[in-house]
Short mmCIF file of C-alpha atoms in Angstrom, two decimals:
data_model
loop_
_atom_site.label_atom_id
_atom_site.label_comp_id
_atom_site.label_asym_id
_atom_site.label_seq_id
_atom_site.Cartn_x
_atom_site.Cartn_y
_atom_site.Cartn_z
CA MET A 1 8.57 -5.38 -7.74
CA ALA A 2 9.88 -2.34 -9.32
CA GLU A 3 7.90 1.05 -8.73
CA GLY A 4 4.88 1.54 -10.63
CA ASP A 5 4.07 -2.07 -11.85
CA LEU A 6 1.14 -2.37 -9.46
CA GLY A 7 -2.71 -2.25 -11.24
CA PRO A 8 -5.41 -0.20 -9.27
CA LEU A 9 -7.28 -2.22 -6.76
CA PRO A 10 -11.16 -3.19 -7.36
CA GLY A 11 -13.53 0.09 -7.81
CA ALA A 12 -15.79 -1.50 -5.66
CA PHE A 13 -13.20 -1.63 -2.63
CA LEU A 14 -12.15 1.68 -3.30
CA SER A 15 -15.77 3.12 -2.93
CA GLN A 16 -16.24 1.94 0.85
CA LEU A 17 -13.08 4.09 2.11
CA HIS A 18 -14.44 7.11 1.40
CA ALA A 19 -15.76 8.01 4.47
CA GLN A 20 -13.21 5.76 6.54
CA HIS A 21 -10.10 7.26 8.09
CA GLU A 22 -8.39 3.64 9.15
CA LEU A 23 -7.49 0.53 7.77
CA LEU A 24 -7.13 -3.03 9.15
CA VAL A 25 -4.04 -4.01 7.48
CA THR A 26 -2.64 -7.80 7.41
CA SER A 27 0.74 -8.88 6.59
CA ARG A 28 2.61 -11.83 6.97
CA ASP A 29 5.65 -13.70 7.66
CA PRO A 30 7.02 -17.87 8.29
CA GLY A 31 5.50 -17.35 12.31
CA GLY A 32 1.96 -16.30 10.83
CA GLU A 33 0.10 -13.23 10.17
CA GLY A 34 -0.36 -9.72 12.14
CA SER A 35 -2.76 -6.80 11.76
CA VAL A 36 -2.50 -3.69 12.62
CA ARG A 37 -4.81 -0.40 11.65
CA MET A 38 -3.05 2.47 9.79
CA TRP A 39 -4.12 5.39 8.56
CA PHE A 40 -4.19 5.38 4.82
CA ALA A 41 -4.88 7.71 1.35
CA ALA A 42 -6.84 6.28 -1.18
CA ALA A 43 -5.11 7.82 -4.82
CA PRO A 44 -7.16 8.35 -7.64
CA SER A 45 -4.90 5.86 -9.80
CA GLY A 46 -7.08 3.38 -7.44
CA HIS A 47 -4.26 2.95 -5.29
CA VAL A 48 -3.81 2.58 -1.67
CA TYR A 49 -0.71 4.35 -0.09
CA LEU A 50 0.61 3.59 3.35
CA LEU A 51 3.49 5.16 5.63
CA THR A 52 4.76 3.92 8.47
CA PRO A 53 8.27 3.98 10.79
CA SER A 54 10.72 2.00 8.72
CA VAL A 55 12.15 0.33 11.85
CA SER A 56 8.26 -0.94 12.46
CA LEU A 57 7.71 -4.83 12.77
CA LYS A 58 5.50 -4.38 9.69
CA ALA A 59 7.36 -2.38 7.94
CA GLN A 60 9.97 -5.67 7.61
CA ARG A 61 6.89 -7.91 6.66
CA TRP A 62 6.24 -5.83 4.17
CA LEU A 63 9.99 -5.97 2.50
CA ASP A 64 10.52 -9.63 3.21
CA ASP A 65 6.99 -10.08 1.81
CA PRO A 66 4.87 -7.67 -0.21
CA TRP A 67 1.61 -9.76 -0.16
CA VAL A 68 -0.99 -7.50 2.45
CA ARG A 69 -4.73 -8.19 3.01
CA LEU A 70 -6.88 -4.15 3.24
CA GLN A 71 -10.29 -4.75 5.57
CA VAL A 72 -12.69 -1.58 6.15
CA VAL A 73 -12.73 -0.94 9.87
CA GLY A 74 -15.33 -2.22 12.04
CA ALA A 75 -17.09 -4.40 8.64
CA GLY A 76 -16.69 -7.42 10.73
CA ARG A 77 -16.14 -10.63 9.14
CA GLY A 78 -18.50 -9.85 5.83
CA GLY A 79 -16.74 -6.80 5.43
CA ALA A 80 -15.33 -5.21 2.57
CA ARG A 81 -11.54 -7.04 2.24
CA GLN A 82 -8.96 -6.63 -0.50
CA GLU A 83 -5.93 -8.74 -1.07
CA GLY A 84 -2.93 -7.10 -2.96
CA VAL A 85 0.51 -6.28 -2.87
CA VAL A 86 2.66 -3.75 -1.57
CA GLU A 87 5.77 -1.52 -3.26
CA LEU A 88 7.84 1.06 -2.23
CA VAL A 89 7.66 4.81 -2.79
CA SER A 90 10.91 6.86 -3.30
CA SER A 91 9.78 10.72 -2.68
CA ALA A 92 10.11 11.38 -6.16
CA GLY A 93 7.25 8.94 -6.76
CA ALA A 94 5.54 10.47 -4.58
CA TRP A 95 5.48 13.93 -5.63
CA ALA A 96 2.39 13.57 -7.93
CA ASP A 97 0.22 12.76 -4.91
CA ARG A 98 2.21 14.62 -2.63
CA ASP A 99 -0.83 16.68 -1.73
CA LEU A 100 -3.48 13.99 -0.43
CA LEU A 101 -0.01 12.55 1.14
CA VAL A 102 0.52 15.71 3.00
CA ASP A 103 -3.56 16.43 3.88
CA ARG A 104 -3.54 12.65 5.31
CA PHE A 105 -0.19 11.97 6.59
CA ARG A 106 -0.37 15.57 8.46
CA LEU A 107 -0.15 13.72 11.90
CA ALA A 108 2.41 11.19 10.94
CA GLY A 109 4.93 14.23 10.37
CA ALA A 110 4.31 15.17 7.03
CA ALA A 111 3.17 18.57 7.33
CA THR A 112 4.68 19.66 4.09
CA PRO A 113 5.72 18.16 0.39
CA GLU A 114 9.42 18.94 1.80
CA ALA A 115 8.52 17.17 5.29
CA LEU A 116 7.39 14.13 3.47
CA ALA A 117 10.26 14.05 1.24
CA TRP A 118 12.90 14.16 4.05
CA MET A 119 10.72 11.18 5.70
CA LEU A 120 11.13 9.17 3.25
CA ASP A 121 14.69 10.46 1.69
CA SER A 122 16.27 9.91 5.05
CA GLY A 123 15.10 6.46 5.52
CA SER A 124 12.86 7.53 8.88
CA HIS A 125 10.13 6.72 7.18
CA LEU A 126 8.59 3.80 4.72
CA LEU A 127 5.61 4.83 2.03
CA LEU A 128 3.99 1.81 -0.18
CA ARG A 129 1.87 1.52 -2.49
CA VAL A 130 -0.93 -1.30 -2.64
CA GLY A 131 -2.55 -2.34 -5.68
CA LEU A 132 -2.85 -5.80 -7.61
CA ALA A 133 0.07 -7.57 -9.34
CA ARG A 134 -0.02 -7.27 -12.99
CA PRO A 135 1.17 -10.73 -14.67
CA HIS A 136 4.08 -10.98 -15.98
CA PRO A 137 4.32 -10.40 -19.90
CA LYS A 138 6.18 -13.66 -20.26
CA LEU A 139 3.87 -15.76 -18.30
CA ALA A 140 0.58 -14.19 -19.43
CA GLY A 141 -1.68 -16.16 -21.44
CA PRO A 142 -1.42 -20.28 -22.70
CA PRO A 143 1.93 -22.27 -22.72
CA PRO A 144 3.31 -22.11 -26.27
CA ALA A 145 2.80 -25.08 -28.10
CA LEU A 146 5.63 -27.65 -27.93
CA PRO A 147 6.98 -28.97 -31.86
#
């Protein structure tokens, strides 16, 4: 998925994130699903950012299959959950939200905008944006009528 192709997550889910510091993030591979707790940043655009070392299993899962399920930690089975997809974000793509990202990911090594850019440009970490997949324009709507 090209950077910037994601729609925002639903406001009802995002409103549950205000007092949270971590999310439970589930991803999948051919062997099943795996879930991990992760720090996150909720952007004003309605997207959630995740930062992870590029050598992690979850990073490889996301590169192979962009599907994720986000869940508010401690919410239990009936808690706020949202499925979405991830897209890889470049350092240039992260620039607009740099203050938010530095604030939320400072303890992960992104203490300054320049440190975050270095982490992404060097390939040591991946920044992923979670949102909703937009329908492909050619696939949206009913099929054309046959002559």
